[in-house]
């Protein structure tokens, strides 16, 4: 039986699971109803907002649960679920009186990762 070989052009595989990166692009697309301009706008706003809120949280003000909660909601809205989870962890630590230093560091790392991804998305769009 002869073996038939033919050339198949390479195509990039989709991610193994939705939301593999710091921004779940499928979620973002659903939330913006596929409006590419709106996606860019909310990503830019989130990048600015997350940096500002992280700066506010660095001093751990008495009312720090409010910006942590705000950030958690904003992150969920755009599909930055790692940021949302880290913000939730900080919110929990603050509300229970636990040491917030590790959750704050985790939030900083999650924000840095999300902002780097957003920068790449905005540059290629």
mmCIF file with all atom_site columns, C-alpha atoms in Angstrom:
data_model
loop_
_atom_site.group_PDB
_atom_site.id
_atom_site.type_symbol
_atom_site.label_atom_id
_atom_site.label_alt_id
_atom_site.label_comp_id
_atom_site.label_asym_id
_atom_site.label_entity_id
_atom_site.label_seq_id
_atom_site.pdbx_PDB_ins_code
_atom_site.Cartn_x
_atom_site.Cartn_y
_atom_site.Cartn_z
_atom_site.occupancy
_atom_site.B_iso_or_equiv
_atom_site.pdbx_formal_charge
_atom_site.auth_seq_id
_atom_site.auth_comp_id
_atom_site.auth_asym_id
_atom_site.auth_atom_id
_atom_site.pdbx_PDB_model_num
ATOM 1   C CA . UNK A 1 1   ? 0.000   0.000  0.000  1.00 0.00 ? 1   UNK A CA 1
ATOM 2   C CA . UNK A 1 2   ? 1.669   3.229  -1.092 1.00 0.00 ? 2   UNK A CA 1
ATOM 3   C CA . UNK A 1 3   ? 1.942   6.041  1.430  1.00 0.00 ? 3   UNK A CA 1
ATOM 4   C CA . UNK A 1 4   ? 0.622   9.328  0.139  1.00 0.00 ? 4   UNK A CA 1
ATOM 5   C CA . UNK A 1 5   ? 2.406   12.395 1.446  1.00 0.00 ? 5   UNK A CA 1
ATOM 6   C CA . UNK A 1 6   ? 1.297   15.926 0.850  1.00 0.00 ? 6   UNK A CA 1
ATOM 7   C CA . UNK A 1 7   ? 2.410   19.261 2.169  1.00 0.00 ? 7   UNK A CA 1
ATOM 8   C CA . UNK A 1 8   ? 0.192   20.829 4.804  1.00 0.00 ? 8   UNK A CA 1
ATOM 9   C CA . UNK A 1 9   ? 0.687   24.512 5.590  1.00 0.00 ? 9   UNK A CA 1
ATOM 10  C CA . UNK A 1 10  ? 1.368   25.189 9.252  1.00 0.00 ? 10  UNK A CA 1
ATOM 11  C CA . UNK A 1 11  ? -1.202  27.134 11.235 1.00 0.00 ? 11  UNK A CA 1
ATOM 12  C CA . UNK A 1 12  ? -0.978  28.274 14.806 1.00 0.00 ? 12  UNK A CA 1
ATOM 13  C CA . UNK A 1 13  ? -2.916  26.151 17.247 1.00 0.00 ? 13  UNK A CA 1
ATOM 14  C CA . UNK A 1 14  ? -5.492  27.781 19.476 1.00 0.00 ? 14  UNK A CA 1
ATOM 15  C CA . UNK A 1 15  ? -4.731  27.900 23.186 1.00 0.00 ? 15  UNK A CA 1
ATOM 16  C CA . UNK A 1 16  ? -5.290  24.643 25.022 1.00 0.00 ? 16  UNK A CA 1
ATOM 17  C CA . UNK A 1 17  ? -7.845  26.266 27.298 1.00 0.00 ? 17  UNK A CA 1
ATOM 18  C CA . UNK A 1 18  ? -9.616  29.610 27.098 1.00 0.00 ? 18  UNK A CA 1
ATOM 19  C CA . UNK A 1 19  ? -7.998  32.262 29.213 1.00 0.00 ? 19  UNK A CA 1
ATOM 20  C CA . UNK A 1 20  ? -4.506  30.739 29.250 1.00 0.00 ? 20  UNK A CA 1
ATOM 21  C CA . UNK A 1 21  ? -2.925  34.189 29.430 1.00 0.00 ? 21  UNK A CA 1
ATOM 22  C CA . UNK A 1 22  ? -3.279  37.085 31.837 1.00 0.00 ? 22  UNK A CA 1
ATOM 23  C CA . UNK A 1 23  ? -6.196  38.423 29.768 1.00 0.00 ? 23  UNK A CA 1
ATOM 24  C CA . UNK A 1 24  ? -8.955  36.056 28.675 1.00 0.00 ? 24  UNK A CA 1
ATOM 25  C CA . UNK A 1 25  ? -9.469  37.444 25.178 1.00 0.00 ? 25  UNK A CA 1
ATOM 26  C CA . UNK A 1 26  ? -12.617 35.392 24.548 1.00 0.00 ? 26  UNK A CA 1
ATOM 27  C CA . UNK A 1 27  ? -14.201 36.862 27.681 1.00 0.00 ? 27  UNK A CA 1
ATOM 28  C CA . UNK A 1 28  ? -13.094 40.362 26.686 1.00 0.00 ? 28  UNK A CA 1
ATOM 29  C CA . UNK A 1 29  ? -14.598 39.924 23.237 1.00 0.00 ? 29  UNK A CA 1
ATOM 30  C CA . UNK A 1 30  ? -17.911 38.767 24.723 1.00 0.00 ? 30  UNK A CA 1
ATOM 31  C CA . UNK A 1 31  ? -17.989 41.675 27.171 1.00 0.00 ? 31  UNK A CA 1
ATOM 32  C CA . UNK A 1 32  ? -17.304 44.226 24.414 1.00 0.00 ? 32  UNK A CA 1
ATOM 33  C CA . UNK A 1 33  ? -19.652 42.531 21.940 1.00 0.00 ? 33  UNK A CA 1
ATOM 34  C CA . UNK A 1 34  ? -16.758 42.067 19.542 1.00 0.00 ? 34  UNK A CA 1
ATOM 35  C CA . UNK A 1 35  ? -16.140 45.814 19.203 1.00 0.00 ? 35  UNK A CA 1
ATOM 36  C CA . UNK A 1 36  ? -12.382 45.987 18.620 1.00 0.00 ? 36  UNK A CA 1
ATOM 37  C CA . UNK A 1 37  ? -12.231 49.717 19.401 1.00 0.00 ? 37  UNK A CA 1
ATOM 38  C CA . UNK A 1 38  ? -14.050 49.194 22.684 1.00 0.00 ? 38  UNK A CA 1
ATOM 39  C CA . UNK A 1 39  ? -11.707 46.328 23.589 1.00 0.00 ? 39  UNK A CA 1
ATOM 40  C CA . UNK A 1 40  ? -8.706  48.626 23.103 1.00 0.00 ? 40  UNK A CA 1
ATOM 41  C CA . UNK A 1 41  ? -10.363 51.388 25.110 1.00 0.00 ? 41  UNK A CA 1
ATOM 42  C CA . UNK A 1 42  ? -11.221 49.227 28.124 1.00 0.00 ? 42  UNK A CA 1
ATOM 43  C CA . UNK A 1 43  ? -7.796  47.572 28.112 1.00 0.00 ? 43  UNK A CA 1
ATOM 44  C CA . UNK A 1 44  ? -6.071  50.962 28.129 1.00 0.00 ? 44  UNK A CA 1
ATOM 45  C CA . UNK A 1 45  ? -8.368  52.198 30.904 1.00 0.00 ? 45  UNK A CA 1
ATOM 46  C CA . UNK A 1 46  ? -7.740  49.061 32.968 1.00 0.00 ? 46  UNK A CA 1
ATOM 47  C CA . UNK A 1 47  ? -3.981  49.360 32.554 1.00 0.00 ? 47  UNK A CA 1
ATOM 48  C CA . UNK A 1 48  ? -4.064  52.935 33.840 1.00 0.00 ? 48  UNK A CA 1
ATOM 49  C CA . UNK A 1 49  ? -6.550  52.175 36.618 1.00 0.00 ? 49  UNK A CA 1
ATOM 50  C CA . UNK A 1 50  ? -4.681  49.109 37.879 1.00 0.00 ? 50  UNK A CA 1
ATOM 51  C CA . UNK A 1 51  ? -1.378  51.008 38.117 1.00 0.00 ? 51  UNK A CA 1
ATOM 52  C CA . UNK A 1 52  ? -3.083  53.878 39.963 1.00 0.00 ? 52  UNK A CA 1
ATOM 53  C CA . UNK A 1 53  ? -4.870  51.570 42.404 1.00 0.00 ? 53  UNK A CA 1
ATOM 54  C CA . UNK A 1 54  ? -1.715  49.549 43.060 1.00 0.00 ? 54  UNK A CA 1
ATOM 55  C CA . UNK A 1 55  ? 0.017   52.818 43.929 1.00 0.00 ? 55  UNK A CA 1
ATOM 56  C CA . UNK A 1 56  ? -2.791  53.692 46.339 1.00 0.00 ? 56  UNK A CA 1
ATOM 57  C CA . UNK A 1 57  ? -2.653  50.250 47.930 1.00 0.00 ? 57  UNK A CA 1
ATOM 58  C CA . UNK A 1 58  ? 1.123   50.377 48.431 1.00 0.00 ? 58  UNK A CA 1
ATOM 59  C CA . UNK A 1 59  ? 0.620   52.472 51.585 1.00 0.00 ? 59  UNK A CA 1
ATOM 60  C CA . UNK A 1 60  ? -2.154  50.153 52.798 1.00 0.00 ? 60  UNK A CA 1
ATOM 61  C CA . UNK A 1 61  ? -4.581  52.899 53.787 1.00 0.00 ? 61  UNK A CA 1
ATOM 62  C CA . UNK A 1 62  ? -7.290  52.082 56.320 1.00 0.00 ? 62  UNK A CA 1
ATOM 63  C CA . UNK A 1 63  ? -9.901  51.944 53.555 1.00 0.00 ? 63  UNK A CA 1
ATOM 64  C CA . UNK A 1 64  ? -7.787  49.709 51.266 1.00 0.00 ? 64  UNK A CA 1
ATOM 65  C CA . UNK A 1 65  ? -10.572 47.158 50.872 1.00 0.00 ? 65  UNK A CA 1
ATOM 66  C CA . UNK A 1 66  ? -12.498 49.613 48.675 1.00 0.00 ? 66  UNK A CA 1
ATOM 67  C CA . UNK A 1 67  ? -9.864  50.005 45.915 1.00 0.00 ? 67  UNK A CA 1
ATOM 68  C CA . UNK A 1 68  ? -9.059  46.282 46.123 1.00 0.00 ? 68  UNK A CA 1
ATOM 69  C CA . UNK A 1 69  ? -12.749 45.507 45.582 1.00 0.00 ? 69  UNK A CA 1
ATOM 70  C CA . UNK A 1 70  ? -12.966 48.001 42.712 1.00 0.00 ? 70  UNK A CA 1
ATOM 71  C CA . UNK A 1 71  ? -9.939  46.456 41.040 1.00 0.00 ? 71  UNK A CA 1
ATOM 72  C CA . UNK A 1 72  ? -11.385 42.967 41.475 1.00 0.00 ? 72  UNK A CA 1
ATOM 73  C CA . UNK A 1 73  ? -14.550 43.972 39.606 1.00 0.00 ? 73  UNK A CA 1
ATOM 74  C CA . UNK A 1 74  ? -12.713 45.814 36.842 1.00 0.00 ? 74  UNK A CA 1
ATOM 75  C CA . UNK A 1 75  ? -10.367 42.878 36.318 1.00 0.00 ? 75  UNK A CA 1
ATOM 76  C CA . UNK A 1 76  ? -13.238 40.404 36.065 1.00 0.00 ? 76  UNK A CA 1
ATOM 77  C CA . UNK A 1 77  ? -14.978 42.626 33.536 1.00 0.00 ? 77  UNK A CA 1
ATOM 78  C CA . UNK A 1 78  ? -12.064 42.495 31.082 1.00 0.00 ? 78  UNK A CA 1
ATOM 79  C CA . UNK A 1 79  ? -11.012 38.897 31.729 1.00 0.00 ? 79  UNK A CA 1
ATOM 80  C CA . UNK A 1 80  ? -7.942  39.609 33.878 1.00 0.00 ? 80  UNK A CA 1
ATOM 81  C CA . UNK A 1 81  ? -8.882  36.800 36.224 1.00 0.00 ? 81  UNK A CA 1
ATOM 82  C CA . UNK A 1 82  ? -5.411  36.499 37.776 1.00 0.00 ? 82  UNK A CA 1
ATOM 83  C CA . UNK A 1 83  ? -5.635  40.139 38.858 1.00 0.00 ? 83  UNK A CA 1
ATOM 84  C CA . UNK A 1 84  ? -9.188  39.593 40.112 1.00 0.00 ? 84  UNK A CA 1
ATOM 85  C CA . UNK A 1 85  ? -8.123  36.591 42.191 1.00 0.00 ? 85  UNK A CA 1
ATOM 86  C CA . UNK A 1 86  ? -5.133  38.453 43.619 1.00 0.00 ? 86  UNK A CA 1
ATOM 87  C CA . UNK A 1 87  ? -7.310  41.478 44.449 1.00 0.00 ? 87  UNK A CA 1
ATOM 88  C CA . UNK A 1 88  ? -9.796  39.157 46.155 1.00 0.00 ? 88  UNK A CA 1
ATOM 89  C CA . UNK A 1 89  ? -6.944  37.658 48.193 1.00 0.00 ? 89  UNK A CA 1
ATOM 90  C CA . UNK A 1 90  ? -5.838  41.109 49.299 1.00 0.00 ? 90  UNK A CA 1
ATOM 91  C CA . UNK A 1 91  ? -9.410  42.101 50.082 1.00 0.00 ? 91  UNK A CA 1
ATOM 92  C CA . UNK A 1 92  ? -9.800  39.000 52.251 1.00 0.00 ? 92  UNK A CA 1
ATOM 93  C CA . UNK A 1 93  ? -6.515  39.604 54.063 1.00 0.00 ? 93  UNK A CA 1
ATOM 94  C CA . UNK A 1 94  ? -7.470  43.203 54.779 1.00 0.00 ? 94  UNK A CA 1
ATOM 95  C CA . UNK A 1 95  ? -10.969 42.390 55.976 1.00 0.00 ? 95  UNK A CA 1
ATOM 96  C CA . UNK A 1 96  ? -9.806  39.555 58.262 1.00 0.00 ? 96  UNK A CA 1
ATOM 97  C CA . UNK A 1 97  ? -6.857  41.447 59.711 1.00 0.00 ? 97  UNK A CA 1
ATOM 98  C CA . UNK A 1 98  ? -4.287  39.061 58.211 1.00 0.00 ? 98  UNK A CA 1
ATOM 99  C CA . UNK A 1 99  ? -0.867  40.233 57.058 1.00 0.00 ? 99  UNK A CA 1
ATOM 100 C CA . UNK A 1 100 ? -1.505  41.827 53.639 1.00 0.00 ? 100 UNK A CA 1
ATOM 101 C CA . UNK A 1 101 ? 2.126   41.897 52.466 1.00 0.00 ? 101 UNK A CA 1
ATOM 102 C CA . UNK A 1 102 ? 2.066   38.621 50.512 1.00 0.00 ? 102 UNK A CA 1
ATOM 103 C CA . UNK A 1 103 ? -1.356  39.241 48.894 1.00 0.00 ? 103 UNK A CA 1
ATOM 104 C CA . UNK A 1 104 ? -0.243  42.770 47.970 1.00 0.00 ? 104 UNK A CA 1
ATOM 105 C CA . UNK A 1 105 ? 2.932   41.395 46.358 1.00 0.00 ? 105 UNK A CA 1
ATOM 106 C CA . UNK A 1 106 ? 0.867   38.801 44.475 1.00 0.00 ? 106 UNK A CA 1
ATOM 107 C CA . UNK A 1 107 ? -1.452  41.556 43.265 1.00 0.00 ? 107 UNK A CA 1
ATOM 108 C CA . UNK A 1 108 ? 1.510   43.606 42.068 1.00 0.00 ? 108 UNK A CA 1
ATOM 109 C CA . UNK A 1 109 ? 2.859   40.652 40.110 1.00 0.00 ? 109 UNK A CA 1
ATOM 110 C CA . UNK A 1 110 ? -0.549  39.884 38.570 1.00 0.00 ? 110 UNK A CA 1
ATOM 111 C CA . UNK A 1 111 ? -1.004  43.520 37.552 1.00 0.00 ? 111 UNK A CA 1
ATOM 112 C CA . UNK A 1 112 ? 2.470   43.649 36.007 1.00 0.00 ? 112 UNK A CA 1
ATOM 113 C CA . UNK A 1 113 ? 1.727   40.527 33.979 1.00 0.00 ? 113 UNK A CA 1
ATOM 114 C CA . UNK A 1 114 ? -1.668  41.836 32.838 1.00 0.00 ? 114 UNK A CA 1
ATOM 115 C CA . UNK A 1 115 ? -0.267  45.257 31.929 1.00 0.00 ? 115 UNK A CA 1
ATOM 116 C CA . UNK A 1 116 ? 2.523   43.646 29.877 1.00 0.00 ? 116 UNK A CA 1
ATOM 117 C CA . UNK A 1 117 ? -0.055  41.574 27.994 1.00 0.00 ? 117 UNK A CA 1
ATOM 118 C CA . UNK A 1 118 ? -2.234  44.632 27.450 1.00 0.00 ? 118 UNK A CA 1
ATOM 119 C CA . UNK A 1 119 ? 0.741   46.554 26.076 1.00 0.00 ? 119 UNK A CA 1
ATOM 120 C CA . UNK A 1 120 ? 1.398   43.774 23.562 1.00 0.00 ? 120 UNK A CA 1
ATOM 121 C CA . UNK A 1 121 ? -2.282  43.629 22.574 1.00 0.00 ? 121 UNK A CA 1
ATOM 122 C CA . UNK A 1 122 ? -2.480  47.375 22.073 1.00 0.00 ? 122 UNK A CA 1
ATOM 123 C CA . UNK A 1 123 ? 0.754   47.461 20.055 1.00 0.00 ? 123 UNK A CA 1
ATOM 124 C CA . UNK A 1 124 ? -0.334  44.784 17.607 1.00 0.00 ? 124 UNK A CA 1
ATOM 125 C CA . UNK A 1 125 ? -3.892  46.035 17.170 1.00 0.00 ? 125 UNK A CA 1
#
